[in-house]
Short mmCIF file of C-alpha atoms in Angstrom, two decimals:
data_model
loop_
_atom_site.label_atom_id
_atom_site.label_comp_id
_atom_site.label_asym_id
_atom_site.label_seq_id
_atom_site.Cartn_x
_atom_site.Cartn_y
_atom_site.Cartn_z
CA MET A 1060 19.74 -10.37 -11.54
CA GLN A 1061 17.84 -13.33 -13.20
CA GLU A 1062 15.16 -12.18 -15.73
CA ALA A 1063 11.69 -13.23 -14.51
CA ASN A 1064 8.91 -15.02 -16.95
CA THR A 1065 6.77 -11.71 -16.85
CA GLY A 1066 5.35 -12.13 -20.49
CA ASN A 1067 5.71 -10.58 -23.66
CA GLU A 1068 3.56 -9.45 -26.89
CA THR A 1069 3.59 -12.82 -28.19
CA SER A 1070 2.65 -14.64 -25.12
CA VAL A 1071 -0.66 -16.54 -25.30
CA SER A 1072 -1.65 -16.24 -21.49
CA LYS A 1073 -0.96 -13.62 -18.81
CA ILE A 1074 -1.69 -16.34 -16.15
CA VAL A 1075 1.32 -17.15 -14.71
CA GLY A 1076 1.96 -19.66 -11.57
CA LYS A 1077 -0.86 -20.37 -9.32
CA GLN A 1078 -1.71 -16.72 -8.16
CA SER A 1079 0.00 -14.62 -10.39
CA VAL A 1080 -0.23 -12.36 -13.57
CA ALA A 1081 2.45 -10.73 -16.04
CA PHE A 1082 0.93 -8.05 -18.04
CA ARG A 1083 1.82 -7.98 -21.91
CA LYS A 1084 1.36 -4.33 -22.01
CA PRO A 1085 2.38 -3.18 -18.96
CA PRO A 1086 0.27 0.05 -17.59
CA TYR A 1087 1.82 3.18 -16.48
CA ILE A 1088 1.78 5.15 -13.32
CA ILE A 1089 1.53 8.44 -14.21
CA ALA A 1090 0.91 10.53 -11.18
CA ALA A 1091 0.93 10.05 -7.39
CA SER A 1092 0.19 12.11 -4.63
CA SER A 1093 0.54 12.15 -0.73
CA ILE A 1094 -1.38 13.95 1.95
CA ALA A 1095 0.04 13.31 5.55
CA GLY A 1096 -1.03 14.30 9.28
CA LYS A 1097 1.51 16.46 11.45
CA LYS A 1098 3.21 13.20 13.21
CA GLU A 1099 3.91 11.96 9.70
CA GLY A 1100 5.30 15.05 8.68
CA GLU A 1101 7.78 15.01 11.39
CA GLY A 1102 8.92 11.77 10.52
CA PRO A 1103 12.05 10.85 8.08
CA LEU A 1104 9.94 10.97 4.93
CA GLY A 1105 8.43 14.14 6.03
CA THR A 1106 9.82 16.66 3.59
CA LEU A 1107 8.65 14.43 0.53
CA PHE A 1108 4.76 14.49 1.27
CA ASP A 1109 2.94 16.94 -1.29
CA GLN A 1110 0.85 18.11 1.75
CA ILE A 1111 1.08 18.22 5.40
CA VAL A 1112 -1.90 18.80 7.38
CA GLU A 1113 -1.39 20.48 10.83
CA ASP A 1114 -4.95 19.85 12.47
CA PRO A 1115 -5.88 16.32 12.92
CA MET A 1116 -9.47 17.31 12.36
CA VAL A 1117 -8.96 19.00 9.01
CA GLY A 1118 -11.62 21.40 9.96
CA LYS A 1119 -14.10 19.07 10.09
CA GLU A 1120 -16.33 17.90 13.51
CA ASN A 1121 -15.43 14.22 13.84
CA TRP A 1122 -12.30 12.06 12.82
CA GLU A 1123 -14.42 10.12 10.39
CA ALA A 1124 -15.36 13.26 8.28
CA ALA A 1125 -11.44 14.56 8.69
CA GLU A 1126 -10.34 10.94 7.09
CA SER A 1127 -12.81 11.46 4.24
CA GLU A 1128 -11.17 15.24 3.66
CA LEU A 1129 -7.77 13.60 3.56
CA MET A 1130 -9.08 11.34 0.90
CA LYS A 1131 -10.90 14.22 -1.24
CA MET A 1132 -7.56 16.21 -0.75
CA ALA A 1133 -5.47 13.23 -2.19
CA ALA A 1134 -7.81 12.61 -5.21
CA GLN A 1135 -7.71 16.44 -6.08
CA LYS A 1136 -4.31 16.73 -5.63
CA VAL A 1137 -3.38 13.59 -7.93
CA LEU A 1138 -5.53 14.91 -10.79
CA THR A 1139 -3.72 18.23 -10.51
CA LYS A 1140 -0.17 16.81 -10.92
CA ALA A 1141 -1.47 14.60 -13.95
CA GLY A 1142 -3.00 17.50 -15.48
CA LEU A 1143 -6.47 15.86 -15.62
CA LYS A 1144 -10.18 16.56 -14.59
CA ASN A 1145 -12.31 14.27 -12.79
CA THR A 1146 -14.07 13.44 -16.22
CA ASP A 1147 -10.82 12.13 -17.39
CA ILE A 1148 -10.80 9.09 -14.90
CA ARG A 1149 -12.91 6.20 -16.12
CA TYR A 1150 -13.14 4.27 -12.80
CA LEU A 1151 -11.87 4.92 -9.08
CA ILE A 1152 -10.84 1.99 -6.88
CA GLY A 1153 -10.48 3.00 -3.30
CA GLY A 1154 -11.17 1.84 0.17
CA ASP A 1155 -10.39 2.45 3.88
CA LEU A 1156 -10.55 0.76 7.43
CA LEU A 1157 -13.63 2.31 8.45
CA GLY A 1158 -16.96 0.26 8.55
CA GLN A 1159 -18.75 0.36 5.14
CA LEU A 1160 -15.90 2.18 3.72
CA ILE A 1161 -17.33 5.72 4.92
CA ALA A 1162 -13.94 7.68 4.49
CA THR A 1163 -14.19 6.48 0.80
CA SER A 1164 -17.97 7.07 0.14
CA PHE A 1165 -18.24 10.42 1.80
CA GLY A 1166 -14.46 11.55 0.64
CA ILE A 1167 -14.92 11.07 -3.11
CA ALA A 1168 -18.59 11.50 -3.73
CA GLU A 1169 -18.54 14.84 -5.14
CA LEU A 1170 -15.84 13.74 -7.90
CA GLY A 1171 -18.71 12.03 -9.78
CA ILE A 1172 -16.17 8.98 -10.74
CA PRO A 1173 -17.37 5.47 -11.23
CA VAL A 1174 -16.22 3.76 -8.24
CA PHE A 1175 -15.04 0.07 -7.17
CA GLY A 1176 -15.14 0.08 -3.17
CA VAL A 1177 -12.51 -2.60 -2.24
CA PHE A 1178 -11.58 -3.49 1.39
CA GLY A 1179 -8.27 -5.29 2.08
CA ALA A 1180 -7.55 -3.81 5.67
CA CYS A 1181 -3.92 -2.24 5.24
CA SER A 1182 -3.35 -3.91 1.88
CA THR A 1183 -6.14 -1.89 0.32
CA MET A 1184 -3.54 0.15 -1.88
CA GLY A 1185 -2.16 -3.05 -3.44
CA GLU A 1186 -5.58 -4.52 -3.82
CA ALA A 1187 -6.68 -0.90 -5.68
CA MET A 1188 -3.52 -0.85 -7.91
CA ILE A 1189 -4.01 -4.59 -8.98
CA ILE A 1190 -7.67 -4.13 -10.12
CA GLY A 1191 -6.95 -0.69 -11.52
CA SER A 1192 -4.12 -2.11 -13.63
CA THR A 1193 -6.07 -4.93 -14.59
CA LEU A 1194 -8.72 -2.77 -15.96
CA VAL A 1195 -6.19 -0.67 -18.10
CA GLU A 1196 -4.25 -3.53 -19.24
CA GLY A 1197 -7.37 -5.39 -20.29
CA GLY A 1198 -8.83 -2.45 -22.31
CA TYR A 1199 -11.35 -1.86 -20.19
CA ALA A 1200 -10.41 1.73 -18.89
CA ASN A 1201 -7.68 4.19 -20.16
CA LYS A 1202 -7.18 5.59 -16.65
CA VAL A 1203 -7.85 4.87 -13.38
CA MET A 1204 -7.52 6.22 -9.73
CA ALA A 1205 -6.29 3.91 -7.00
CA ILE A 1206 -6.55 5.40 -3.61
CA THR A 1207 -7.03 4.92 0.31
CA SER A 1208 -6.64 6.46 3.36
CA SER A 1209 -6.38 6.11 7.30
CA HIS A 1210 -6.45 8.26 10.44
CA PHE A 1211 -4.64 7.58 13.81
CA ALA A 1212 -7.88 8.53 15.97
CA GLY A 1213 -10.41 7.09 13.71
CA ALA A 1214 -8.70 3.59 13.89
CA GLU A 1215 -8.14 3.62 17.47
CA LYS A 1216 -11.54 4.56 18.11
CA GLN A 1217 -13.08 1.73 16.16
CA PHE A 1218 -10.59 -1.19 16.56
CA ARG A 1219 -8.58 -0.37 20.05
CA PHE A 1220 -9.48 2.34 22.72
CA PRO A 1221 -10.85 6.02 22.44
CA LEU A 1222 -8.17 8.30 22.98
CA ASP A 1223 -9.62 9.73 25.81
CA TYR A 1224 -9.01 6.39 27.50
CA GLY A 1225 -5.84 7.09 27.79
CA ASN A 1226 -4.61 3.29 27.65
CA GLN A 1227 -1.09 2.52 27.66
CA ARG A 1228 0.36 0.90 24.33
CA PRO A 1229 2.67 -2.36 24.35
CA TYR A 1230 5.73 -2.06 22.00
CA SER A 1231 4.01 -4.65 19.71
CA ALA A 1232 1.72 -2.16 18.96
CA SER A 1233 1.80 0.24 15.71
CA TRP A 1234 0.74 3.80 15.16
CA THR A 1235 -2.06 4.25 12.55
CA VAL A 1236 -0.94 6.72 9.92
CA THR A 1237 -3.01 9.73 9.43
CA GLY A 1238 -2.66 10.24 5.58
CA SER A 1239 -4.27 9.27 1.95
CA GLY A 1240 -2.26 8.46 -1.16
CA ALA A 1241 -3.38 7.93 -4.57
CA VAL A 1242 -1.99 6.99 -7.94
CA ILE A 1243 -3.10 7.28 -11.25
CA ILE A 1244 -2.79 4.15 -13.45
CA SER A 1245 -2.94 4.90 -17.55
CA ASN A 1246 -2.69 3.13 -20.50
CA GLN A 1247 -0.59 6.04 -21.91
CA LYS A 1248 3.14 7.30 -20.87
CA ASP A 1249 3.29 10.24 -18.55
CA PRO A 1250 3.48 13.41 -20.85
CA ASN A 1251 4.47 15.57 -17.80
CA LYS A 1252 7.51 13.75 -17.01
CA ASN A 1253 11.17 15.16 -16.60
CA THR A 1254 13.37 14.64 -19.42
CA GLY A 1255 15.27 11.86 -18.59
CA GLU A 1256 13.11 10.06 -16.22
CA PRO A 1257 11.90 6.61 -16.85
CA ASP A 1258 8.42 5.02 -17.36
CA ILE A 1259 7.17 3.62 -14.13
CA VAL A 1260 4.95 0.35 -15.01
CA ILE A 1261 3.14 -2.10 -13.12
CA THR A 1262 4.46 -5.31 -14.64
CA GLY A 1263 2.42 -7.98 -12.95
CA PHE A 1264 1.08 -8.99 -9.61
CA THR A 1265 0.65 -11.65 -7.11
CA THR A 1266 -2.81 -12.18 -5.51
CA GLY A 1267 -2.67 -13.05 -1.70
CA LYS A 1268 -4.56 -15.62 0.01
CA ILE A 1269 -6.17 -15.40 3.49
CA VAL A 1270 -3.63 -16.63 6.06
CA ASP A 1271 -4.68 -17.16 9.82
CA TYR A 1272 -1.80 -18.24 12.16
CA GLY A 1273 -4.38 -18.03 15.09
CA ILE A 1274 -3.13 -15.02 16.58
CA LYS A 1275 -5.80 -12.58 18.55
CA ASP A 1276 -3.84 -9.87 19.67
CA SER A 1277 -5.08 -6.58 18.25
CA MET A 1278 -1.93 -5.01 19.74
CA ASN A 1279 0.50 -7.07 17.36
CA MET A 1280 -0.32 -6.66 13.90
CA GLY A 1281 3.25 -7.30 12.76
CA ALA A 1282 3.08 -10.97 14.18
CA ALA A 1283 -0.64 -11.70 12.74
CA MET A 1284 0.32 -10.31 9.15
CA ALA A 1285 3.87 -11.50 8.60
CA PRO A 1286 2.67 -15.16 7.41
CA ALA A 1287 0.46 -13.56 4.61
CA ALA A 1288 3.31 -11.45 3.78
CA PHE A 1289 5.46 -14.64 3.48
CA ASP A 1290 2.72 -16.55 1.56
CA THR A 1291 2.64 -14.13 -1.15
CA ILE A 1292 6.00 -13.35 -1.63
CA LYS A 1293 6.87 -17.26 -1.63
CA GLN A 1294 4.52 -17.37 -4.24
CA ASN A 1295 5.47 -14.42 -6.40
CA PHE A 1296 9.02 -16.12 -6.52
CA GLU A 1297 7.76 -19.52 -7.16
CA ASP A 1298 5.32 -18.25 -10.01
CA PHE A 1299 7.66 -16.45 -11.78
CA GLY A 1300 11.03 -18.71 -11.23
CA ILE A 1301 13.07 -15.69 -9.71
CA LYS A 1302 14.91 -15.39 -6.60
CA PRO A 1303 14.83 -12.39 -4.01
CA ASP A 1304 17.84 -10.49 -6.03
CA TYR A 1305 15.42 -10.20 -9.14
CA TYR A 1306 14.12 -7.08 -7.05
CA ASP A 1307 16.05 -4.06 -5.89
CA LYS A 1308 13.66 -3.85 -3.15
CA ILE A 1309 10.89 -6.18 -1.52
CA ILE A 1310 8.78 -3.53 0.30
CA THR A 1311 6.18 -4.68 3.00
CA GLY A 1312 3.21 -2.37 4.01
CA ASP A 1313 3.19 -2.33 7.86
CA LEU A 1314 4.77 -5.40 9.28
CA GLY A 1315 6.81 -2.98 11.50
CA TYR A 1316 9.99 -4.14 13.52
CA VAL A 1317 8.08 -7.23 14.96
CA GLY A 1318 6.84 -8.53 11.91
CA LYS A 1319 9.90 -7.81 9.59
CA ASN A 1320 12.02 -10.27 11.64
CA ILE A 1321 9.37 -12.95 11.47
CA LEU A 1322 8.70 -12.77 7.96
CA ILE A 1323 12.44 -13.02 7.11
CA GLU A 1324 12.53 -16.12 9.35
CA LEU A 1325 9.76 -17.72 7.71
CA LEU A 1326 11.53 -17.20 4.31
CA LYS A 1327 14.91 -18.43 5.47
CA GLU A 1328 12.98 -21.65 6.45
CA VAL A 1329 12.03 -22.45 2.94
CA GLY A 1330 15.42 -21.21 1.04
CA TYR A 1331 14.84 -17.62 0.68
CA ASP A 1332 16.90 -14.74 2.27
CA ILE A 1333 15.30 -11.15 1.81
CA THR A 1334 17.61 -9.71 4.22
CA ASN A 1335 19.28 -7.45 1.76
CA GLN A 1336 16.45 -6.55 -0.42
CA HIS A 1337 13.60 -6.05 2.65
CA MET A 1338 12.12 -2.69 3.40
CA ASP A 1339 9.01 -1.95 5.34
CA CYS A 1340 6.72 1.10 5.15
CA GLY A 1341 6.05 0.89 8.95
CA MET A 1342 9.48 1.11 9.73
CA GLU A 1343 10.39 4.21 7.06
CA ILE A 1344 7.37 6.65 7.97
CA PHE A 1345 8.29 7.22 11.61
CA ASP A 1346 11.46 7.56 13.50
CA GLN A 1347 10.90 4.87 16.13
CA GLU A 1348 12.84 6.51 19.06
CA SER A 1349 12.34 10.21 18.80
CA GLN A 1350 8.65 9.37 17.62
CA ASP A 1351 7.62 7.02 20.21
CA THR A 1352 5.73 4.84 17.56
CA HIS A 1353 6.99 1.52 19.23
CA ALA A 1354 6.64 -1.04 16.18
CA GLY A 1355 6.11 1.42 13.66
CA GLY A 1356 3.19 2.76 11.27
CA SER A 1357 0.26 1.03 10.20
CA GLY A 1358 -3.27 1.85 8.42
CA CYS A 1359 -4.14 1.70 4.76
CA GLY A 1360 -2.39 5.20 4.29
CA CYS A 1361 1.05 4.10 5.67
CA SER A 1362 2.22 2.23 2.44
CA ALA A 1363 -0.03 4.30 0.45
CA ILE A 1364 1.73 7.74 1.04
CA THR A 1365 5.14 6.04 1.37
CA PHE A 1366 4.51 4.50 -1.92
CA ALA A 1367 3.53 7.72 -3.69
CA ALA A 1368 6.06 10.07 -2.05
CA TYR A 1369 9.36 8.00 -1.24
CA ILE A 1370 9.07 4.66 -3.45
CA LEU A 1371 8.13 6.31 -6.67
CA LYS A 1372 10.77 9.00 -6.04
CA GLN A 1373 13.82 6.13 -6.11
CA LEU A 1374 12.24 4.74 -9.06
CA ARG A 1375 11.99 7.88 -11.16
CA GLU A 1376 15.86 8.79 -9.87
CA ARG A 1377 16.77 5.07 -11.09
CA ASN A 1378 17.75 4.29 -7.51
CA TRP A 1379 15.70 1.02 -7.96
CA ARG A 1380 14.88 -0.44 -10.90
CA ARG A 1381 12.34 -3.14 -9.76
CA ILE A 1382 10.59 -3.42 -6.67
CA LEU A 1383 7.71 -5.81 -4.94
CA PHE A 1384 5.39 -3.85 -3.34
CA ILE A 1385 3.32 -5.80 -0.84
CA PRO A 1386 0.63 -3.85 1.26
CA THR A 1387 -0.52 -6.21 4.24
CA GLY A 1388 -3.76 -6.39 5.65
CA ALA A 1389 -5.51 -7.71 8.66
CA LEU A 1390 -8.99 -8.81 8.32
CA LEU A 1391 -10.37 -8.18 11.60
CA SER A 1392 -13.39 -6.19 12.63
CA GLN A 1393 -14.93 -5.08 15.90
CA VAL A 1394 -17.58 -7.99 15.60
CA SER A 1395 -14.78 -10.51 15.30
CA PHE A 1396 -12.38 -9.25 17.78
CA ASN A 1397 -14.99 -8.92 20.43
CA GLU A 1398 -16.47 -12.49 19.73
CA GLY A 1399 -12.83 -13.72 20.47
CA ASN A 1400 -11.91 -14.53 16.94
CA THR A 1401 -8.68 -15.04 15.41
CA ILE A 1402 -7.21 -12.39 12.92
CA PRO A 1403 -7.20 -13.82 9.45
CA CYS A 1404 -4.63 -11.63 7.25
CA ILE A 1405 -3.78 -11.27 3.45
CA ALA A 1406 -1.11 -9.52 1.50
CA HIS A 1407 -0.97 -8.65 -2.10
CA ALA A 1408 2.09 -8.15 -4.38
CA VAL A 1409 2.33 -5.46 -6.92
CA MET A 1410 5.64 -5.65 -9.51
CA VAL A 1411 6.51 -2.22 -10.31
CA GLU A 1412 9.61 -1.25 -12.58
CA ALA A 1413 11.28 1.77 -13.92
CA ARG A 1414 12.13 1.65 -17.66
#
């Protein structure tokens, strides 16, 4: 593998290329949590999640309140795993798919942590990690929490059809993940890690642009989001002067089986072949055949719980050294869809290493 221009202690600027940043003092990921729904628990990653919630209502009266409870559980779990209290966290950066970020605002209100509410659709975990790591590396916070969530029933109700409608889903449709994932980003090493485990650090990032290829089909998110993932990954390569084999894995959020193929072909057209490195969280979280999830998993929770439960595990066990984590998001709303607008999309890339 070639070395990337990721900066060092004597660098004058942290700005790299057109859209990227390289941290001189990479912040640490010291803890992560993953709360998953029943269907997610039955999938290939089921044994890795911190907790599986069998009741999709999580004891609440509606889907939205259920999602808030999932986020509350994820926040409490990551604090416990880090051995911290809510008062130890300087800022919380979080968001979800629901209107006005109500899963986040109701879910974490009682923690009493200063909050940045962010929206990047299914790219929200990447956006939250970028903002959080920037605050830590810049000296504006010692510890931050990045968190997000999604819920199958809440997303269907808001963006597609109420479950009672019983509509058929095309094979291009994805299955919104029920779950919440969180990480704590710190300016100090993880004091609780096992002997011999590497430090997990965020070395830099590439912020995505809004990309719109004119797609209007809300049942084909993979096709809509793939061009945004292509744009950000290509820019990461160009900004840092690297090739795909710099990374052990290039991991998209929820392109699924449809979007994966589009992404790979788009990158091949400009001279980059990521076939050997690419992995998609939406394809990993469910078994396509036995679980009838069509194109794969989606939603803010898809990349978040896959990162927290599976990706970090691979880094801690030194199976991978460097990864590029690219959650992808479709920036549509009920209003824009009903007015016949296209689906603008975005993807944010986070560079994570085991050292």
